[in-house]
């Protein structure tokens, strides 16, 4: 059975940990799972990711940023996601089109209808069957992501360096998107302990496996 599940949330919301935990739970049920992420997920997309997240690239125009995320998505869709779904796999993707709506739309201020049109073009019209949103206060998320960067010895990326206000708008954007499509979104309290949260996530996903 093919199923396309996306994971969304602000920086530090723990979605990348949750993707790994859910993948393991589904594999334990003998299901075929592909995990991937955006931007990234294939060689060309990884190069675009480097351009997008490089902190030295501070002068990037919002429109250039938007098209780079979409370019990565178009390639990722063609090279990874659609083939995996075609083979009947469950695809778990760390961020997808809702991230563009939240970051470039709500936070940067680009017209959401225009973004939706471009997203449809980049994805060949194939959207997620289910979107898991890990919700957390922006202050808490940024604190977590800075702490993670420090212990990994890496510097904050270009998007992590945006203001607290920017990240608050991203969070509000995500909550707005979730409220507009309650049948596709499930919203989780990202402040729960990872294992406990993973069990709640699995319970929410199981009905989609029928
Ligand atoms: P992450 O994968 O480590 O979370 O980093 C990706 C960053 O890119 C994160 O700050 C969110 C941002 N982003 C957008 O602004 N627009 C998008 O469409 C996507 C997929 C990510």
PDB file of C-alpha atoms in Angstrom, residues 63-154:
ATOM      1  CA  UNK A  63      11.602  35.047  -4.617  1.00  0.00           C
ATOM      2  CA  UNK A  64      14.941  33.286  -5.269  1.00  0.00           C
ATOM      3  CA  UNK A  65      14.523  31.390  -2.003  1.00  0.00           C
ATOM      4  CA  UNK A  66      11.011  30.311  -3.018  1.00  0.00           C
ATOM      5  CA  UNK A  67      12.131  29.021  -6.423  1.00  0.00           C
ATOM      6  CA  UNK A  68      15.062  27.104  -4.937  1.00  0.00           C
ATOM      7  CA  UNK A  69      12.758  25.268  -2.508  1.00  0.00           C
ATOM      8  CA  UNK A  70      10.405  24.507  -5.398  1.00  0.00           C
ATOM      9  CA  UNK A  71      13.238  23.361  -7.662  1.00  0.00           C
ATOM     10  CA  UNK A  72      14.374  20.948  -4.969  1.00  0.00           C
ATOM     11  CA  UNK A  73      10.780  19.725  -4.526  1.00  0.00           C
ATOM     12  CA  UNK A  74      10.227  19.148  -8.256  1.00  0.00           C
ATOM     13  CA  UNK A  75      13.393  17.037  -8.544  1.00  0.00           C
ATOM     14  CA  UNK A  76      12.727  15.186  -5.273  1.00  0.00           C
ATOM     15  CA  UNK A  77       9.188  14.370  -6.379  1.00  0.00           C
ATOM     16  CA  UNK A  78      10.339  13.038  -9.760  1.00  0.00           C
ATOM     17  CA  UNK A  79      13.391  11.171  -8.489  1.00  0.00           C
ATOM     18  CA  UNK A  80      12.359   9.854  -5.062  1.00  0.00           C
ATOM     19  CA  UNK A  81       8.771  10.328  -3.893  1.00  0.00           C
ATOM     20  CA  UNK A  82       6.685   9.370  -6.936  1.00  0.00           C
ATOM     21  CA  UNK A  83       8.824   6.267  -7.734  1.00  0.00           C
ATOM     22  CA  UNK A  84       8.624   5.091  -4.087  1.00  0.00           C
ATOM     23  CA  UNK A  85       4.854   5.580  -3.992  1.00  0.00           C
ATOM     24  CA  UNK A  86       4.643   3.776  -7.344  1.00  0.00           C
ATOM     25  CA  UNK A  87       6.345   0.773  -5.714  1.00  0.00           C
ATOM     26  CA  UNK A  88       3.693   0.744  -2.986  1.00  0.00           C
ATOM     27  CA  UNK A  89       5.972   2.106  -0.285  1.00  0.00           C
ATOM     28  CA  UNK A  90       5.087   4.350   2.656  1.00  0.00           C
ATOM     29  CA  UNK A  91       6.985   7.614   2.202  1.00  0.00           C
ATOM     30  CA  UNK A  92       7.806   9.632   5.333  1.00  0.00           C
ATOM     31  CA  UNK A  93       9.054  13.077   4.322  1.00  0.00           C
ATOM     32  CA  UNK A  94      10.609  15.597   6.724  1.00  0.00           C
ATOM     33  CA  UNK A  95       8.961  18.838   5.486  1.00  0.00           C
ATOM     34  CA  UNK A  96       7.127  19.340   2.196  1.00  0.00           C
ATOM     35  CA  UNK A  97       4.814  21.881   0.549  1.00  0.00           C
ATOM     36  CA  UNK A  98       3.288  23.134   3.831  1.00  0.00           C
ATOM     37  CA  UNK A  99       6.768  24.337   4.845  1.00  0.00           C
ATOM     38  CA  UNK A 100       6.776  26.599   1.770  1.00  0.00           C
ATOM     39  CA  UNK A 101       3.326  27.916   2.677  1.00  0.00           C
ATOM     40  CA  UNK A 102       4.405  28.559   6.298  1.00  0.00           C
ATOM     41  CA  UNK A 103       7.949  29.937   5.745  1.00  0.00           C
ATOM     42  CA  UNK A 104       7.790  31.675   2.346  1.00  0.00           C
ATOM     43  CA  UNK A 105       4.058  32.445   2.573  1.00  0.00           C
ATOM     44  CA  UNK A 106       3.123  33.329   6.160  1.00  0.00           C
ATOM     45  CA  UNK A 107       6.570  34.358   7.396  1.00  0.00           C
ATOM     46  CA  UNK A 108       8.085  36.025   4.289  1.00  0.00           C
ATOM     47  CA  UNK A 109       4.771  37.392   3.049  1.00  0.00           C
ATOM     48  CA  UNK A 110       4.589  35.868  -0.465  1.00  0.00           C
ATOM     49  CA  UNK A 111       1.017  35.441  -1.762  1.00  0.00           C
ATOM     50  CA  UNK A 112      -0.305  32.044  -0.518  1.00  0.00           C
ATOM     51  CA  UNK A 113      -2.428  31.431  -3.643  1.00  0.00           C
ATOM     52  CA  UNK A 114       0.626  31.938  -5.839  1.00  0.00           C
ATOM     53  CA  UNK A 115       2.598  29.503  -3.644  1.00  0.00           C
ATOM     54  CA  UNK A 116      -0.208  26.959  -3.875  1.00  0.00           C
ATOM     55  CA  UNK A 117      -0.198  27.155  -7.683  1.00  0.00           C
ATOM     56  CA  UNK A 118       3.587  26.729  -7.816  1.00  0.00           C
ATOM     57  CA  UNK A 119       3.478  23.871  -5.296  1.00  0.00           C
ATOM     58  CA  UNK A 120       0.898  22.070  -7.441  1.00  0.00           C
ATOM     59  CA  UNK A 121       3.189  22.448 -10.450  1.00  0.00           C
ATOM     60  CA  UNK A 122       6.298  21.257  -8.561  1.00  0.00           C
ATOM     61  CA  UNK A 123       4.522  18.193  -7.126  1.00  0.00           C
ATOM     62  CA  UNK A 124       2.590  17.194 -10.275  1.00  0.00           C
ATOM     63  CA  UNK A 125      -0.480  17.630  -8.085  1.00  0.00           C
ATOM     64  CA  UNK A 126       0.405  14.760  -5.687  1.00  0.00           C
ATOM     65  CA  UNK A 127       0.033  16.065  -2.131  1.00  0.00           C
ATOM     66  CA  UNK A 128       0.477  14.257   1.201  1.00  0.00           C
ATOM     67  CA  UNK A 129      -2.227  11.841   2.389  1.00  0.00           C
ATOM     68  CA  UNK A 130      -1.489  12.807   5.981  1.00  0.00           C
ATOM     69  CA  UNK A 131       0.505  15.645   7.565  1.00  0.00           C
ATOM     70  CA  UNK A 132       1.799  15.441  11.133  1.00  0.00           C
ATOM     71  CA  UNK A 133       2.405  18.860  12.667  1.00  0.00           C
ATOM     72  CA  UNK A 134       4.653  19.038  15.746  1.00  0.00           C
ATOM     73  CA  UNK A 135       3.627  22.191  17.532  1.00  0.00           C
ATOM     74  CA  UNK A 136       5.801  24.107  19.970  1.00  0.00           C
ATOM     75  CA  UNK A 137       6.312  27.724  21.095  1.00  0.00           C
ATOM     76  CA  UNK A 138       8.880  29.410  18.843  1.00  0.00           C
ATOM     77  CA  UNK A 139      11.072  30.359  21.840  1.00  0.00           C
ATOM     78  CA  UNK A 140      11.252  26.717  22.957  1.00  0.00           C
ATOM     79  CA  UNK A 141      11.952  25.422  19.458  1.00  0.00           C
ATOM     80  CA  UNK A 142      14.770  27.912  18.868  1.00  0.00           C
ATOM     81  CA  UNK A 143      16.281  27.133  22.265  1.00  0.00           C
ATOM     82  CA  UNK A 144      16.274  23.418  21.401  1.00  0.00           C
ATOM     83  CA  UNK A 145      17.743  23.904  17.918  1.00  0.00           C
ATOM     84  CA  UNK A 146      20.528  26.199  19.220  1.00  0.00           C
ATOM     85  CA  UNK A 147      21.366  23.679  21.905  1.00  0.00           C
ATOM     86  CA  UNK A 148      21.443  20.866  19.284  1.00  0.00           C
ATOM     87  CA  UNK A 149      23.716  22.929  16.985  1.00  0.00           C
ATOM     88  CA  UNK A 150      26.076  23.725  19.860  1.00  0.00           C
ATOM     89  CA  UNK A 151      26.437  20.101  20.922  1.00  0.00           C
ATOM     90  CA  UNK A 152      26.948  19.019  17.279  1.00  0.00           C
ATOM     91  CA  UNK A 153      29.567  21.783  16.885  1.00  0.00           C
ATOM     92  CA  UNK A 154      27.762  23.320  13.864  1.00  0.00           C
TER      93      UNK A 154
END
